[in-house]
PDB file of C-alpha atoms in Angstrom:
ATOM      1  CA  UNK A   1      87.067  85.812 103.684  1.00  0.00           C
ATOM      2  CA  UNK A   2      88.447  85.848  99.864  1.00  0.00           C
ATOM      3  CA  UNK A   3      86.703  83.704  97.297  1.00  0.00           C
ATOM      4  CA  UNK A   4      90.452  81.321  96.697  1.00  0.00           C
ATOM      5  CA  UNK A   5      91.279  79.462  99.497  1.00  0.00           C
ATOM      6  CA  UNK A   6      95.773  80.897 100.081  1.00  0.00           C
ATOM      7  CA  UNK A   7      98.272  81.241  97.540  1.00  0.00           C
ATOM      8  CA  UNK A   8     101.602  80.673  98.447  1.00  0.00           C
ATOM      9  CA  UNK A   9     104.291  82.798  96.532  1.00  0.00           C
ATOM     10  CA  UNK A  10     108.133  81.024  97.351  1.00  0.00           C
ATOM     11  CA  UNK A  11     111.344  82.020  95.324  1.00  0.00           C
ATOM     12  CA  UNK A  12     114.106  83.627  95.696  1.00  0.00           C
ATOM     13  CA  UNK A  13     114.805  87.360  95.924  1.00  0.00           C
ATOM     14  CA  UNK A  14     113.756  89.512  94.248  1.00  0.00           C
ATOM     15  CA  UNK A  15     111.012  87.278  92.209  1.00  0.00           C
ATOM     16  CA  UNK A  16     108.828  89.859  92.521  1.00  0.00           C
ATOM     17  CA  UNK A  17     106.872  87.547  94.779  1.00  0.00           C
ATOM     18  CA  UNK A  18     105.553  91.006  95.852  1.00  0.00           C
ATOM     19  CA  UNK A  19     104.178  92.709  92.979  1.00  0.00           C
ATOM     20  CA  UNK A  20     102.925  89.378  91.231  1.00  0.00           C
ATOM     21  CA  UNK A  21     101.399  88.746  94.363  1.00  0.00           C
ATOM     22  CA  UNK A  22      99.229  91.728  94.639  1.00  0.00           C
ATOM     23  CA  UNK A  23      98.410  91.426  91.166  1.00  0.00           C
ATOM     24  CA  UNK A  24      97.235  87.806  91.428  1.00  0.00           C
ATOM     25  CA  UNK A  25      95.656  89.418  95.316  1.00  0.00           C
ATOM     26  CA  UNK A  26      93.855  92.079  93.022  1.00  0.00           C
ATOM     27  CA  UNK A  27      92.670  89.946  89.910  1.00  0.00           C
ATOM     28  CA  UNK A  28      91.156  87.377  92.610  1.00  0.00           C
ATOM     29  CA  UNK A  29      89.695  89.524  94.630  1.00  0.00           C
ATOM     30  CA  UNK A  30      91.475  88.107  97.608  1.00  0.00           C
ATOM     31  CA  UNK A  31      93.772  89.737 100.491  1.00  0.00           C
ATOM     32  CA  UNK A  32      97.963  89.979 100.145  1.00  0.00           C
ATOM     33  CA  UNK A  33     100.241  89.764 102.429  1.00  0.00           C
ATOM     34  CA  UNK A  34     104.040  89.387 101.751  1.00  0.00           C
ATOM     35  CA  UNK A  35     105.460  87.511 106.285  1.00  0.00           C
ATOM     36  CA  UNK A  36     108.562  89.948 105.397  1.00  0.00           C
ATOM     37  CA  UNK A  37     105.977  92.412 105.658  1.00  0.00           C
ATOM     38  CA  UNK A  38     104.647  91.419 108.816  1.00  0.00           C
ATOM     39  CA  UNK A  39     108.496  90.906 109.958  1.00  0.00           C
ATOM     40  CA  UNK A  40     109.365  94.012 109.555  1.00  0.00           C
ATOM     41  CA  UNK A  41     106.721  95.365 111.239  1.00  0.00           C
ATOM     42  CA  UNK A  42     105.704  93.643 114.404  1.00  0.00           C
ATOM     43  CA  UNK A  43     110.322  93.931 115.249  1.00  0.00           C
ATOM     44  CA  UNK A  44     110.536  98.020 113.716  1.00  0.00           C
ATOM     45  CA  UNK A  45     113.812  97.009 111.401  1.00  0.00           C
ATOM     46  CA  UNK A  46     113.908  96.229 108.383  1.00  0.00           C
ATOM     47  CA  UNK A  47     115.431  92.227 107.947  1.00  0.00           C
ATOM     48  CA  UNK A  48     118.888  93.324 106.506  1.00  0.00           C
ATOM     49  CA  UNK A  49     119.041  95.608 110.605  1.00  0.00           C
ATOM     50  CA  UNK A  50     117.849  91.436 112.537  1.00  0.00           C
ATOM     51  CA  UNK A  51     120.625  90.130 110.415  1.00  0.00           C
ATOM     52  CA  UNK A  52     123.730  92.588 110.615  1.00  0.00           C
ATOM     53  CA  UNK A  53     122.554  92.763 114.889  1.00  0.00           C
ATOM     54  CA  UNK A  54     120.934  89.089 115.851  1.00  0.00           C
ATOM     55  CA  UNK A  55     122.478  86.928 112.551  1.00  0.00           C
ATOM     56  CA  UNK A  56     120.746  84.425 110.500  1.00  0.00           C
ATOM     57  CA  UNK A  57     119.947  81.841 112.890  1.00  0.00           C
ATOM     58  CA  UNK A  58     117.802  85.045 115.002  1.00  0.00           C
ATOM     59  CA  UNK A  59     116.789  86.209 111.894  1.00  0.00           C
ATOM     60  CA  UNK A  60     115.378  81.970 109.891  1.00  0.00           C
ATOM     61  CA  UNK A  61     113.346  81.273 114.188  1.00  0.00           C
ATOM     62  CA  UNK A  62     111.144  84.716 113.863  1.00  0.00           C
ATOM     63  CA  UNK A  63     111.006  84.445 110.492  1.00  0.00           C
ATOM     64  CA  UNK A  64     109.282  80.721 110.721  1.00  0.00           C
ATOM     65  CA  UNK A  65     106.728  82.147 113.454  1.00  0.00           C
ATOM     66  CA  UNK A  66     106.103  84.904 111.116  1.00  0.00           C
ATOM     67  CA  UNK A  67     104.864  82.152 107.566  1.00  0.00           C
ATOM     68  CA  UNK A  68     102.935  79.784 109.878  1.00  0.00           C
ATOM     69  CA  UNK A  69     101.436  82.312 111.954  1.00  0.00           C
ATOM     70  CA  UNK A  70     100.540  83.667 108.217  1.00  0.00           C
ATOM     71  CA  UNK A  71      99.141  80.381 106.985  1.00  0.00           C
ATOM     72  CA  UNK A  72      97.241  79.596 110.273  1.00  0.00           C
ATOM     73  CA  UNK A  73      95.063  83.287 109.333  1.00  0.00           C
ATOM     74  CA  UNK A  74      95.980  84.095 106.497  1.00  0.00           C
ATOM     75  CA  UNK A  75      92.693  82.671 102.860  1.00  0.00           C
ATOM     76  CA  UNK A  76      94.484  84.888 100.316  1.00  0.00           C
ATOM     77  CA  UNK A  77      97.784  85.220  98.328  1.00  0.00           C
ATOM     78  CA  UNK A  78     100.682  85.043 100.257  1.00  0.00           C
ATOM     79  CA  UNK A  79     104.428  86.100  99.713  1.00  0.00           C
ATOM     80  CA  UNK A  80     106.833  84.775 101.293  1.00  0.00           C
ATOM     81  CA  UNK A  81     110.647  85.356 102.174  1.00  0.00           C
ATOM     82  CA  UNK A  82     112.934  84.331 100.455  1.00  0.00           C
ATOM     83  CA  UNK A  83     114.596  81.970 102.496  1.00  0.00           C
ATOM     84  CA  UNK A  84     111.561  80.871 104.383  1.00  0.00           C
ATOM     85  CA  UNK A  85     111.269  77.286 102.650  1.00  0.00           C
ATOM     86  CA  UNK A  86     115.141  76.645 104.308  1.00  0.00           C
ATOM     87  CA  UNK A  87     112.959  75.017 107.503  1.00  0.00           C
ATOM     88  CA  UNK A  88     111.108  71.770 107.492  1.00  0.00           C
ATOM     89  CA  UNK A  89     108.116  72.858 109.131  1.00  0.00           C
ATOM     90  CA  UNK A  90     107.865  75.324 107.029  1.00  0.00           C
ATOM     91  CA  UNK A  91     107.972  73.045 103.795  1.00  0.00           C
ATOM     92  CA  UNK A  92     105.514  70.860 106.011  1.00  0.00           C
ATOM     93  CA  UNK A  93     103.045  73.170 106.705  1.00  0.00           C
ATOM     94  CA  UNK A  94     102.422  74.514 102.066  1.00  0.00           C
ATOM     95  CA  UNK A  95     102.057  70.610 101.597  1.00  0.00           C
ATOM     96  CA  UNK A  96      98.394  70.796  99.910  1.00  0.00           C
ATOM     97  CA  UNK A  97      98.772  74.000  99.882  1.00  0.00           C
ATOM     98  CA  UNK A  98      99.549  76.185  96.072  1.00  0.00           C
ATOM     99  CA  UNK A  99     102.054  76.995  95.912  1.00  0.00           C
ATOM    100  CA  UNK A 100     103.784  79.404  93.428  1.00  0.00           C
ATOM    101  CA  UNK A 101     107.525  78.437  92.848  1.00  0.00           C
ATOM    102  CA  UNK A 102     107.754  82.217  90.692  1.00  0.00           C
ATOM    103  CA  UNK A 103     112.076  81.285  89.925  1.00  0.00           C
ATOM    104  CA  UNK A 104     114.875  83.531  87.806  1.00  0.00           C
ATOM    105  CA  UNK A 105     118.334  82.110  86.185  1.00  0.00           C
ATOM    106  CA  UNK A 106     121.157  84.581  87.864  1.00  0.00           C
ATOM    107  CA  UNK A 107     121.442  87.282  84.641  1.00  0.00           C
ATOM    108  CA  UNK A 108     118.119  88.013  85.750  1.00  0.00           C
ATOM    109  CA  UNK A 109     118.478  88.284  89.433  1.00  0.00           C
ATOM    110  CA  UNK A 110     121.134  90.844  89.137  1.00  0.00           C
ATOM    111  CA  UNK A 111     119.425  92.781  87.093  1.00  0.00           C
ATOM    112  CA  UNK A 112     116.200  92.897  89.610  1.00  0.00           C
ATOM    113  CA  UNK A 113     118.211  93.022  92.551  1.00  0.00           C
ATOM    114  CA  UNK A 114     121.619  94.909  91.295  1.00  0.00           C
ATOM    115  CA  UNK A 115     124.889  94.650  93.107  1.00  0.00           C
ATOM    116  CA  UNK A 116     124.185  97.606  95.579  1.00  0.00           C
ATOM    117  CA  UNK A 117     121.314  96.924  97.475  1.00  0.00           C
ATOM    118  CA  UNK A 118     120.763  96.107 101.193  1.00  0.00           C
ATOM    119  CA  UNK A 119     120.777  91.714 100.589  1.00  0.00           C
ATOM    120  CA  UNK A 120     122.496  90.713 103.356  1.00  0.00           C
ATOM    121  CA  UNK A 121     122.747  87.199 102.113  1.00  0.00           C
ATOM    122  CA  UNK A 122     124.610  88.252  99.286  1.00  0.00           C
ATOM    123  CA  UNK A 123     126.626  91.370 100.545  1.00  0.00           C
ATOM    124  CA  UNK A 124     129.650  89.681  98.798  1.00  0.00           C
ATOM    125  CA  UNK A 125     130.069  88.377  94.786  1.00  0.00           C
ATOM    126  CA  UNK A 126     126.661  88.560  94.297  1.00  0.00           C
ATOM    127  CA  UNK A 127     126.647  86.108  91.453  1.00  0.00           C
ATOM    128  CA  UNK A 128     128.475  83.479  92.979  1.00  0.00           C
ATOM    129  CA  UNK A 129     126.354  83.802  96.357  1.00  0.00           C
ATOM    130  CA  UNK A 130     123.372  83.653  94.525  1.00  0.00           C
ATOM    131  CA  UNK A 131     124.475  80.350  92.175  1.00  0.00           C
ATOM    132  CA  UNK A 132     125.129  79.061  95.993  1.00  0.00           C
ATOM    133  CA  UNK A 133     121.966  79.832  96.873  1.00  0.00           C
ATOM    134  CA  UNK A 134     119.804  79.144  94.518  1.00  0.00           C
ATOM    135  CA  UNK A 135     121.680  76.226  94.148  1.00  0.00           C
ATOM    136  CA  UNK A 136     120.247  75.587  97.675  1.00  0.00           C
ATOM    137  CA  UNK A 137     117.650  76.411  97.827  1.00  0.00           C
ATOM    138  CA  UNK A 138     115.925  75.572  94.162  1.00  0.00           C
ATOM    139  CA  UNK A 139     115.152  71.667  94.970  1.00  0.00           C
ATOM    140  CA  UNK A 140     113.375  72.847  97.917  1.00  0.00           C
ATOM    141  CA  UNK A 141     110.995  75.747  96.760  1.00  0.00           C
ATOM    142  CA  UNK A 142     110.333  72.564  93.121  1.00  0.00           C
ATOM    143  CA  UNK A 143     109.598  70.285  96.776  1.00  0.00           C
ATOM    144  CA  UNK A 144     107.197  72.853  98.190  1.00  0.00           C
ATOM    145  CA  UNK A 145     105.792  74.516  94.741  1.00  0.00           C
ATOM    146  CA  UNK A 146     102.094  72.861  92.663  1.00  0.00           C
ATOM    147  CA  UNK A 147     103.310  75.027  89.796  1.00  0.00           C
ATOM    148  CA  UNK A 148     106.261  76.391  88.398  1.00  0.00           C
ATOM    149  CA  UNK A 149     106.279  79.601  86.168  1.00  0.00           C
ATOM    150  CA  UNK A 150     109.477  81.325  85.148  1.00  0.00           C
ATOM    151  CA  UNK A 151     109.308  85.362  85.646  1.00  0.00           C
ATOM    152  CA  UNK A 152     112.569  85.411  83.376  1.00  0.00           C
ATOM    153  CA  UNK A 153     112.047  88.390  80.114  1.00  0.00           C
ATOM    154  CA  UNK A 154     108.193  88.621  81.546  1.00  0.00           C
ATOM    155  CA  UNK A 155     106.259  91.358  83.058  1.00  0.00           C
ATOM    156  CA  UNK A 156     104.754  91.592  86.376  1.00  0.00           C
ATOM    157  CA  UNK A 157     101.573  91.093  84.605  1.00  0.00           C
ATOM    158  CA  UNK A 158     102.310  88.581  82.352  1.00  0.00           C
ATOM    159  CA  UNK A 159     104.265  85.956  85.435  1.00  0.00           C
ATOM    160  CA  UNK A 160     100.574  86.582  87.166  1.00  0.00           C
ATOM    161  CA  UNK A 161      98.764  85.627  83.443  1.00  0.00           C
ATOM    162  CA  UNK A 162     100.422  81.849  83.666  1.00  0.00           C
ATOM    163  CA  UNK A 163     100.343  81.500  87.293  1.00  0.00           C
ATOM    164  CA  UNK A 164      96.136  81.744  87.070  1.00  0.00           C
ATOM    165  CA  UNK A 165      96.598  79.586  84.114  1.00  0.00           C
ATOM    166  CA  UNK A 166      99.238  77.305  86.032  1.00  0.00           C
ATOM    167  CA  UNK A 167      96.111  76.892  88.449  1.00  0.00           C
ATOM    168  CA  UNK A 168      92.982  76.968  86.724  1.00  0.00           C
ATOM    169  CA  UNK A 169      92.256  79.867  88.605  1.00  0.00           C
ATOM    170  CA  UNK A 170      89.975  82.602  86.988  1.00  0.00           C
ATOM    171  CA  UNK A 171      89.923  86.285  87.877  1.00  0.00           C
ATOM    172  CA  UNK A 172      86.729  87.812  90.278  1.00  0.00           C
TER     173      UNK A 172
END
């Protein structure tokens, strides 16, 4: 058991949820968990492979189950996949939780995710697709967020400190 109840990180792919999540967990003396890692371990294949083999709706069902399980089991820092907030049941579960939305602009996203990485939703015209994804998701991220932390031009350590400050948490 950690000294802190769950902190959930949401935001687009490449924003640094895993990196910041590990740093937050370390600084709070809490456990860290990533639902994307849970899915890969359970399915025995990458998220990109699941998308290709079964399609986005099948992946979203797997993701929903993984997120709900992690929210029920984990009391430390939890990073969710970029699209997890698309599910209304997941958003309802996040109500009342301490949720940090890590945000970034499109130029930062392109720098971080690159144009040739295994991101199934950004396969063609990544800038345009990223903007469209964010247009669809931004209000959902904001809906579930207790705090919004811009990551543009900040190191992971700086983002971690801003998140701690936003949640008014003290390090362990």
